[in-house]
Short mmCIF file of C-alpha atoms in Angstrom, two decimals:
data_model
loop_
_atom_site.label_atom_id
_atom_site.label_comp_id
_atom_site.label_asym_id
_atom_site.label_seq_id
_atom_site.Cartn_x
_atom_site.Cartn_y
_atom_site.Cartn_z
CA UNK H 27 23.42 -5.82 5.91
CA UNK H 28 21.82 -5.11 9.01
CA UNK H 29 18.54 -3.33 9.95
CA UNK H 30 17.85 -0.77 12.35
CA UNK H 31 14.88 -2.21 14.17
CA UNK H 32 13.04 0.63 16.67
CA UNK H 33 11.22 0.80 19.00
CA UNK H 34 9.34 3.03 21.14
CA UNK H 35 10.64 5.63 18.88
CA UNK H 36 6.89 7.72 19.02
CA UNK H 37 5.02 6.73 22.32
CA UNK H 38 3.65 9.87 23.24
CA UNK H 39 1.34 9.47 20.37
CA UNK H 40 -0.18 5.80 20.90
CA UNK H 41 -2.91 7.20 23.47
CA UNK H 42 -4.33 9.17 21.19
CA UNK H 43 -4.75 6.62 18.26
CA UNK H 44 -5.83 3.71 20.56
CA UNK H 45 -9.02 3.99 20.23
CA UNK H 46 -8.55 4.10 16.36
CA UNK H 47 -6.82 1.32 16.04
CA UNK H 48 -7.26 -0.60 12.48
CA UNK H 49 -5.54 -3.77 11.94
CA UNK H 50 -3.59 -4.32 8.30
CA UNK H 51 -2.48 -8.35 7.04
CA UNK H 52 0.40 -9.45 6.79
CA UNK H 53 2.43 -8.26 3.33
CA UNK H 54 -0.10 -4.26 2.90
CA UNK H 55 1.50 -1.61 1.17
CA UNK H 56 0.80 1.46 2.85
CA UNK H 57 1.49 4.55 0.15
CA UNK H 58 3.37 7.72 1.06
CA UNK H 59 0.36 9.89 -1.23
CA UNK H 60 -1.78 9.38 1.39
CA UNK H 61 -2.03 11.94 4.01
CA UNK H 62 -2.22 9.92 6.76
CA UNK H 63 0.51 9.03 10.08
CA UNK H 64 -0.15 5.36 11.10
CA UNK H 65 0.92 3.89 14.76
CA UNK H 66 2.52 1.00 15.84
CA UNK H 67 0.42 -0.36 18.22
CA UNK H 68 2.29 -4.40 17.89
CA UNK H 69 4.24 -6.42 15.38
CA UNK H 70 6.88 -4.32 12.44
CA UNK H 71 6.49 -2.61 9.91
CA UNK H 72 9.35 -3.39 7.28
CA UNK H 73 9.87 0.85 6.18
CA UNK H 74 11.05 0.35 2.26
CA UNK H 75 12.01 1.92 -0.31
CA UNK H 76 12.87 1.64 -4.80
CA UNK H 77 16.00 2.28 -6.13
CA UNK H 78 16.82 3.62 -9.51
CA UNK H 79 15.48 -0.13 -10.48
CA UNK H 80 13.41 -0.20 -9.43
CA UNK H 81 13.97 -3.08 -6.68
CA UNK H 82 12.97 -2.81 -3.04
CA UNK H 83 15.69 -1.45 -0.16
CA UNK H 84 14.55 -1.59 3.43
CA UNK H 85 15.18 0.58 4.75
CA UNK H 86 14.66 -0.06 8.97
CA UNK H 87 11.64 -2.42 10.78
CA UNK H 88 9.21 -0.30 12.72
CA UNK H 89 7.74 -2.54 15.64
CA UNK H 90 5.58 -0.54 18.26
CA UNK H 91 5.19 2.92 20.02
CA UNK H 92 6.79 4.11 15.74
CA UNK H 93 5.02 6.52 13.73
CA UNK H 94 4.95 7.00 9.92
CA UNK H 95 3.89 8.43 6.70
CA UNK H 96 3.91 11.47 8.84
CA UNK H 97 2.96 13.84 6.56
CA UNK H 98 3.50 17.70 6.97
CA UNK H 99 0.56 20.07 7.55
CA UNK H 100 1.98 23.26 6.25
CA UNK H 101 2.04 23.22 2.21
CA UNK H 102 5.41 24.07 1.52
CA UNK H 103 5.54 26.14 -1.53
CA UNK H 104 7.83 24.77 -4.45
CA UNK H 105 11.54 24.77 -5.01
CA UNK H 106 13.01 25.19 -8.81
CA UNK H 107 15.30 25.55 -9.76
#
């Protein structure tokens, strides 16, 4: 199975976040529960999800110039049946 590796997909954010750089150690797990957007200045992030059995599945790899964990600034109504 091959994975897609993305670079510079959100490069326009680089100037906004460059002065707020933080470093995380390899293996750090980010939570999608936090309303925080992350921008990759260097290195690589593996974006994964859990399948129905709880196994990790890699969706893609994000490199320099990509954002992840973007959130919607507007709370949308929940749709129910």
